[in-house]
Short mmCIF file of C-alpha atoms and ligand atoms in Angstrom, two decimals:
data_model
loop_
_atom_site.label_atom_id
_atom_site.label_comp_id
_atom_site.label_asym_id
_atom_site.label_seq_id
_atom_site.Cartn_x
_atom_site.Cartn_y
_atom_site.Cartn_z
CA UNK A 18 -1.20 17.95 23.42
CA UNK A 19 -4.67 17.71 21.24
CA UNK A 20 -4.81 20.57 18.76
CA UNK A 21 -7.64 21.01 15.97
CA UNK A 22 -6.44 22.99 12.92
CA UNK A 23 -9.01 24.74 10.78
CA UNK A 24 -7.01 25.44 7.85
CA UNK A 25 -7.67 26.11 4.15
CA UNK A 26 -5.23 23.99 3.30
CA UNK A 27 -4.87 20.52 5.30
CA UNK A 28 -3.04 18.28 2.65
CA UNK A 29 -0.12 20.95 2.46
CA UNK A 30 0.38 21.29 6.10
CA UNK A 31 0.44 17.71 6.53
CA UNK A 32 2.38 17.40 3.44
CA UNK A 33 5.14 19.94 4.88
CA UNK A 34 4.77 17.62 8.45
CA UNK A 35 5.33 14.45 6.72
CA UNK A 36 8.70 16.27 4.20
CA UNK A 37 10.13 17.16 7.78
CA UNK A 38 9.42 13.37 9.63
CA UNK A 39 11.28 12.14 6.61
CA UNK A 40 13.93 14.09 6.56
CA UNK A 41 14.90 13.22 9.85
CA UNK A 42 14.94 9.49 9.07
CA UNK A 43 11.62 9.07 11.26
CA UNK A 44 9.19 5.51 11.48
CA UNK A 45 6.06 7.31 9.49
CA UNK A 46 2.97 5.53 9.22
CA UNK A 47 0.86 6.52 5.76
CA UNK A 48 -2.77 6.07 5.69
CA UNK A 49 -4.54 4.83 1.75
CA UNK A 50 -7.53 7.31 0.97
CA UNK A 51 -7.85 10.20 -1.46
CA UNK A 52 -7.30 12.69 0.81
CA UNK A 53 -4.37 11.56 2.27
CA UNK A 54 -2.92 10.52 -1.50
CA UNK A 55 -3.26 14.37 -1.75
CA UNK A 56 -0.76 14.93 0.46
CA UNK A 57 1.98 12.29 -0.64
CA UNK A 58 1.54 13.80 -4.33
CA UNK A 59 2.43 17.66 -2.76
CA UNK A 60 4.93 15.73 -0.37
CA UNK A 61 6.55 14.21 -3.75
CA UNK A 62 7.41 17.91 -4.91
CA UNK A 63 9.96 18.19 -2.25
CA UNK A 64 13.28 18.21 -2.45
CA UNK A 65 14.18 15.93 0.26
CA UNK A 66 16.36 12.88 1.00
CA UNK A 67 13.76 9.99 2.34
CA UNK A 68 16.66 7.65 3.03
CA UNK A 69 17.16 7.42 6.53
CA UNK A 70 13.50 7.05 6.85
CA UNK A 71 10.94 4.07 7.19
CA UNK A 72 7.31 4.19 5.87
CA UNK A 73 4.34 2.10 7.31
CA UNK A 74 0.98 1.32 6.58
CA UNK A 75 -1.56 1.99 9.00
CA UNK A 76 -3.37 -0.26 6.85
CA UNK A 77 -3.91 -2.00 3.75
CA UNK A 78 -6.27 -3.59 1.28
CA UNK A 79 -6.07 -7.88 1.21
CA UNK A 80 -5.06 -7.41 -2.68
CA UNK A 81 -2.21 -7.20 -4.75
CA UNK A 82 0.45 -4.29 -4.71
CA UNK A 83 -0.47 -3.28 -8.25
CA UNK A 84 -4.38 -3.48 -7.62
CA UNK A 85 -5.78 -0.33 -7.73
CA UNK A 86 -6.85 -0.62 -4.30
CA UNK A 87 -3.61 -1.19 -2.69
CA UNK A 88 -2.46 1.43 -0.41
CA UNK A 89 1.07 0.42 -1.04
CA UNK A 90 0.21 0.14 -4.72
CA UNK A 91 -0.79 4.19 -4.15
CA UNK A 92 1.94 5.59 -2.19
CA UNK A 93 4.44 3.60 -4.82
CA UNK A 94 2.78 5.90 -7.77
CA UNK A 95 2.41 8.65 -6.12
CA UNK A 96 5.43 9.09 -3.60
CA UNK A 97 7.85 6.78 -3.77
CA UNK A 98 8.70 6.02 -7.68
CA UNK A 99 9.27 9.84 -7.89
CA UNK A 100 11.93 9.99 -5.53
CA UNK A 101 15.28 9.00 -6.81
CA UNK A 102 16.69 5.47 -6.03
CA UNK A 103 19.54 6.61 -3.52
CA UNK A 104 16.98 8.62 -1.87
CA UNK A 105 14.16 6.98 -1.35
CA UNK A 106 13.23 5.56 1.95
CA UNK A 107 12.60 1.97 3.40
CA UNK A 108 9.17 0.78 2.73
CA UNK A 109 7.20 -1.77 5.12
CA UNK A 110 4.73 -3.41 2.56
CA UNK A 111 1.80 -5.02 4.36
CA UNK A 112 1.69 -8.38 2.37
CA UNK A 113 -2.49 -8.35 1.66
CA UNK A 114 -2.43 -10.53 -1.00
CA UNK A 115 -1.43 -13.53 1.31
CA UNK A 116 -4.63 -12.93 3.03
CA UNK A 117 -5.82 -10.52 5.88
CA UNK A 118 -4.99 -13.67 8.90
CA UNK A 119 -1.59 -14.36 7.38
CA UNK A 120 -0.97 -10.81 6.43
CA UNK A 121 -1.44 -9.32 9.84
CA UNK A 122 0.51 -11.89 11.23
CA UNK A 123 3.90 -11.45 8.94
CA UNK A 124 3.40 -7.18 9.78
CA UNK A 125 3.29 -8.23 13.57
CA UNK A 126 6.14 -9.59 13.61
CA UNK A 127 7.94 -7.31 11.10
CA UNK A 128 6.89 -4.58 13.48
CA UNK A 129 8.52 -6.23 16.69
CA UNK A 130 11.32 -7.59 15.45
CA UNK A 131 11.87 -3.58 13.98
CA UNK A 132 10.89 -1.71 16.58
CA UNK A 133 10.55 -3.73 19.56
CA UNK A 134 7.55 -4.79 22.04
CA UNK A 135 6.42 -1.41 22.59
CA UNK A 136 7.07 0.23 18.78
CA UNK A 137 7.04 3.80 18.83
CA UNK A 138 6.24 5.40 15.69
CA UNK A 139 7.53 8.82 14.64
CA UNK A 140 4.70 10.37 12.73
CA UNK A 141 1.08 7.92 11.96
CA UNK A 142 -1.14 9.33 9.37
CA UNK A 143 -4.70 8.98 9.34
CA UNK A 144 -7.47 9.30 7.74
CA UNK A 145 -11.32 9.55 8.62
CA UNK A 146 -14.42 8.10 7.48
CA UNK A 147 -17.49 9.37 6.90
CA UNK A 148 -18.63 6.01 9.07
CA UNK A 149 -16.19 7.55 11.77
CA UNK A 150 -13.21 4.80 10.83
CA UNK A 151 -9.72 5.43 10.80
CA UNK A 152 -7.42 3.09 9.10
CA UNK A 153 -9.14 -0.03 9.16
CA UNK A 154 -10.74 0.23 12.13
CA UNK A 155 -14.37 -0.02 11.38
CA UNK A 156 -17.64 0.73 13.99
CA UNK A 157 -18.46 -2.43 15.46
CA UNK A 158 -16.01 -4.58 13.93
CA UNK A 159 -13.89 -6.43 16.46
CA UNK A 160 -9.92 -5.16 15.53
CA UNK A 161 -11.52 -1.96 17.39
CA UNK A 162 -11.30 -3.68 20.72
CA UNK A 163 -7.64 -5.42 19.51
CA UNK A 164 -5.63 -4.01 22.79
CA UNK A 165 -2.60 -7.31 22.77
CA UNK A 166 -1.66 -7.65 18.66
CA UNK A 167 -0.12 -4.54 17.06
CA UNK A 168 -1.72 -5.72 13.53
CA UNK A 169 -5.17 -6.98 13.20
CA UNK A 170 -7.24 -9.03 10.32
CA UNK A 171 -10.26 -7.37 9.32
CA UNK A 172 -12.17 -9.97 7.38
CA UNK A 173 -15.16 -7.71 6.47
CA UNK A 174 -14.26 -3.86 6.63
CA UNK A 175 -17.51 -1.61 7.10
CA UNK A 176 -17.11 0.71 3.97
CA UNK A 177 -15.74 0.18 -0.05
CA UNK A 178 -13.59 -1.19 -1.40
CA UNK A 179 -15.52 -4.46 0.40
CA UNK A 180 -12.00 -6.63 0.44
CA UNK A 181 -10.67 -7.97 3.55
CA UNK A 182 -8.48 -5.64 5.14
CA UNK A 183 -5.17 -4.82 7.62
CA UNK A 184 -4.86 -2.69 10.40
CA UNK A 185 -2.38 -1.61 13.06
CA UNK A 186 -4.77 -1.53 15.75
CA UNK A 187 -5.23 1.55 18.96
CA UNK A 188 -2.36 0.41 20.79
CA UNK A 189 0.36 1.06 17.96
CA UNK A 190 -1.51 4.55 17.19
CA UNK A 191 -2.11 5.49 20.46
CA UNK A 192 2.10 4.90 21.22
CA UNK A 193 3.35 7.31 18.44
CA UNK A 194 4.66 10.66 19.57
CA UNK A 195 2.54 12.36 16.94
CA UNK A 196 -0.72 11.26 15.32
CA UNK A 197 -1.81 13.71 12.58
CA UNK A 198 -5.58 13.40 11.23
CA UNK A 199 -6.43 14.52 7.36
CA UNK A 200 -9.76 15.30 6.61
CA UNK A 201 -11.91 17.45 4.36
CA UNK A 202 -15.21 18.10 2.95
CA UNK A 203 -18.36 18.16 4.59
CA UNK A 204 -19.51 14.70 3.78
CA UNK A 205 -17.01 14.22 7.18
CA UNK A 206 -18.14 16.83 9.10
CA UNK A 207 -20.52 14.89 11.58
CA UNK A 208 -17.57 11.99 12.20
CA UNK A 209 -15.13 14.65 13.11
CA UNK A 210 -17.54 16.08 15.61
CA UNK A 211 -18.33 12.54 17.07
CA UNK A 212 -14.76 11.68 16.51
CA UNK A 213 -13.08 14.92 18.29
CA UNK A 214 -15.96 16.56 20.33
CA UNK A 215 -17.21 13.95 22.38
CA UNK A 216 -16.23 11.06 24.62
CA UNK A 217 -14.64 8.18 23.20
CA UNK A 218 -17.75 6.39 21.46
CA UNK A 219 -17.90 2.63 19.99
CA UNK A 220 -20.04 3.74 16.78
CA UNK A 221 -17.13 6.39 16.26
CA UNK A 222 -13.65 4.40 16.34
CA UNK A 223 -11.65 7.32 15.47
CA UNK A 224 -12.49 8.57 18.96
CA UNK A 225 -10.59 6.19 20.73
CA UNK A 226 -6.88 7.32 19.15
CA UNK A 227 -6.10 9.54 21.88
CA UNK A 228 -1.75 9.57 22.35
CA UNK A 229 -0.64 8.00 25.49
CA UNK A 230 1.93 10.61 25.40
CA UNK A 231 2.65 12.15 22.09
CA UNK A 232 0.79 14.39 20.37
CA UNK A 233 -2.42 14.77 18.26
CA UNK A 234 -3.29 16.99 15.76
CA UNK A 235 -6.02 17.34 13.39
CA UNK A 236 -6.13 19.25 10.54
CA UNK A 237 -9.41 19.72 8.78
CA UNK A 238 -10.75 21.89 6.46
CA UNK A 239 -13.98 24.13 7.13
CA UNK A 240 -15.82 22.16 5.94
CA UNK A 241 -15.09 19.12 7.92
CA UNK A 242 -14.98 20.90 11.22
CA UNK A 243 -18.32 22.90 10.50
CA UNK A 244 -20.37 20.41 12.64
CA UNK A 245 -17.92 20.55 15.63
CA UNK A 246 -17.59 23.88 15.61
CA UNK A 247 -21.33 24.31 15.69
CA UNK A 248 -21.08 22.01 18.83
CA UNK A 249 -18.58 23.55 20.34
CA UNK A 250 -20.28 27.29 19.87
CA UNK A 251 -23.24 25.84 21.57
CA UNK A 252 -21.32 24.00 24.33
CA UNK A 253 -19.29 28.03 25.23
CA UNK A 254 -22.78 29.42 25.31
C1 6PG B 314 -8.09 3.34 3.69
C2 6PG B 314 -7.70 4.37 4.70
C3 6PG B 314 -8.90 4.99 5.34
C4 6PG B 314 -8.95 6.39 4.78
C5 6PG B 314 -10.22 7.11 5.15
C6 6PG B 314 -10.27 8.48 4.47
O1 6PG B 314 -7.33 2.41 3.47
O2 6PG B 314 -9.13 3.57 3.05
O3 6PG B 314 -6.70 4.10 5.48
O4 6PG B 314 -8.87 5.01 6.74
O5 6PG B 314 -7.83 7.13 5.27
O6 6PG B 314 -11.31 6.32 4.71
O7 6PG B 314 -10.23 8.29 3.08
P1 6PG B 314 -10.73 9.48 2.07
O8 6PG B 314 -9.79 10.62 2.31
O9 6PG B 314 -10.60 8.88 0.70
O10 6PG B 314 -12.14 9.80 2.46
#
C-alpha cells in the first residue's frame, strides 16, 4: 500500500511509528538529516524498552562516530545515550571511518550474516533531498543502479557534507515491509512531487523505492507536498 500523509506534524507521527517498531524488537533502519534527528529527539521522550530491537543505518558519512557529521554520531546524542543501559537497543554502526569501499563491504556482510540473503527490514527511515536523494543515493551517481550488493560505496555524494559516503542501496529498501518517508518545508516540495507523483525518474532517485511488498508511507508537511498537490489538482481536472 502507498499512502501520502499531509500532516502538521510529520516528525511526531513518525516518531510514534518508530516508539512502536521498537517496542516490538523490530530491524529499524534510521536515516542522518535534520529532519529525521527531529524525530529520534521526540522518539527519545518515550517511555519504551528498545532492547529487543536492532537499529540500522540507511546510510552514513565516511568519518568518525564522534564527527559531527556522523549519522551514528547523531542518533548516539540524540536517541540512544538517553535511553537507559538495560534498555537500549542493538546498534549496527556503519564503520565510515575505515573508508566508504571497506566500509560498505564490513555492513554487507554484517547485514547477511544478520539477516540472511534476502534481509527484511522491519521499519527503514528515510529522508529526502532537495536534489531528490534518499539516503545516499544521489541523481546520477552509480550506487542508484546497485541491484546485487545490499551496501554500496559512494565515493562522491551529490550534496554537503562533500565526504565519501554509505548506502544500503534499492534492493534492501525496496524488501522492508514498511518504508516511511520524512520530509518538510518547501525547499522539498518539487522532489516530493518528482519523487511521489511521477514515474520512477533517474534525476529523482527517491522515485525508485517503491516496496516489493510492504508498505510505503510518506509523511510530509504542507509545505513539502504543496507542489504535488498542485499536480495532482491539475491531473483530477
Ligand atoms: C543523510 C541522510 C539524507 C537525509 C536527507 C534529508 O545522511 O544526509 O540520510 O538522505 O535524510 O538529505 O535531510 P534533511 O532532513 O536534513 O533535509
Amino acid at each position: 500500500m502507498r499512502e501520502i500523509r499531509i500532516v502538521s506534524d510529520p516528525c511526531e507521527r513518525v516518531a510514534q511509528l518508530l516508539v512502536e517498531a521498537a517496542g516490538v524488537g523490530a530491524n529499524i533502519v534510521l536515516a542522518g538529516g535534520e529532519t529525521p534527528r527531529e524525530a529520534y529527539e521526540l522518539a527519545s521522550e518515550a517511555d519504551v524498552d528498545w532492547s529487543e530491537a536492532t537499529l540500522w543505518f540507511g546510510d552514513e558519512r565516511c568519518v568518525e562516530p564522534d564527527h559531527s557529521d556522523s549519522n551514528y554520531g547523531m542518533v548516539s546524542e540524540v536517541l540512544t545515550s538517553g535511553i537507559g543501559k538495560d534498555r537500549r537497543p542493538r546498534v549496527k554502526r556503519i564503520e565510515g571511518e575505515l573508508g566508504p569501499e571497506i566500509a560498505a563491504a564490513n555492513y554487507e556482510t554484517e547485514l547477511r550474516t544478520e539477516l540472511g540473503n534476502t534481509p527484511r527490514m522491519d521499519l527503514v527511515i528515510l529522508g529526502l533531498g532537495r536534489d531528490g536523494h534518499t539516503a545516499s543515493l544521489f541523481p546520477g551517481k552509480p550506487a542508484v543502479k546497485e541491484r546485487r550488493k545490499f551496501v554500496a560505496a559512494v565515493p562522491q555524494p551529490g550534496m554537503p557534507p562533500h565526504v565519501p559516503r554509505v548506502t544500503l542501496t534499492l534492493p534492501v529498501i525496496n524488501a522492508a515491509r514498511n518504508i516511511v518517508f520524512l520530509i518538510k518545508g518547501d525547499k522539498k516540495a518539487q522532489a516530493v512531487a518528482l519523487a511521489f507523483d511521477e514515474q520512477s525518474n533517474e534525476q529523482t532517485p527517491a522515485s525508485f523505492v517503491r516496496p516489493v511488498d510492504g508498505d510505503i508511507t510518506v509523511f510530509a508537511d504542507e509545505l513539502a507536498a504543496n507542489e504535488l498537490v498542485k499536480r495532482q489538482e491539475c491531473l483530477s481536472e
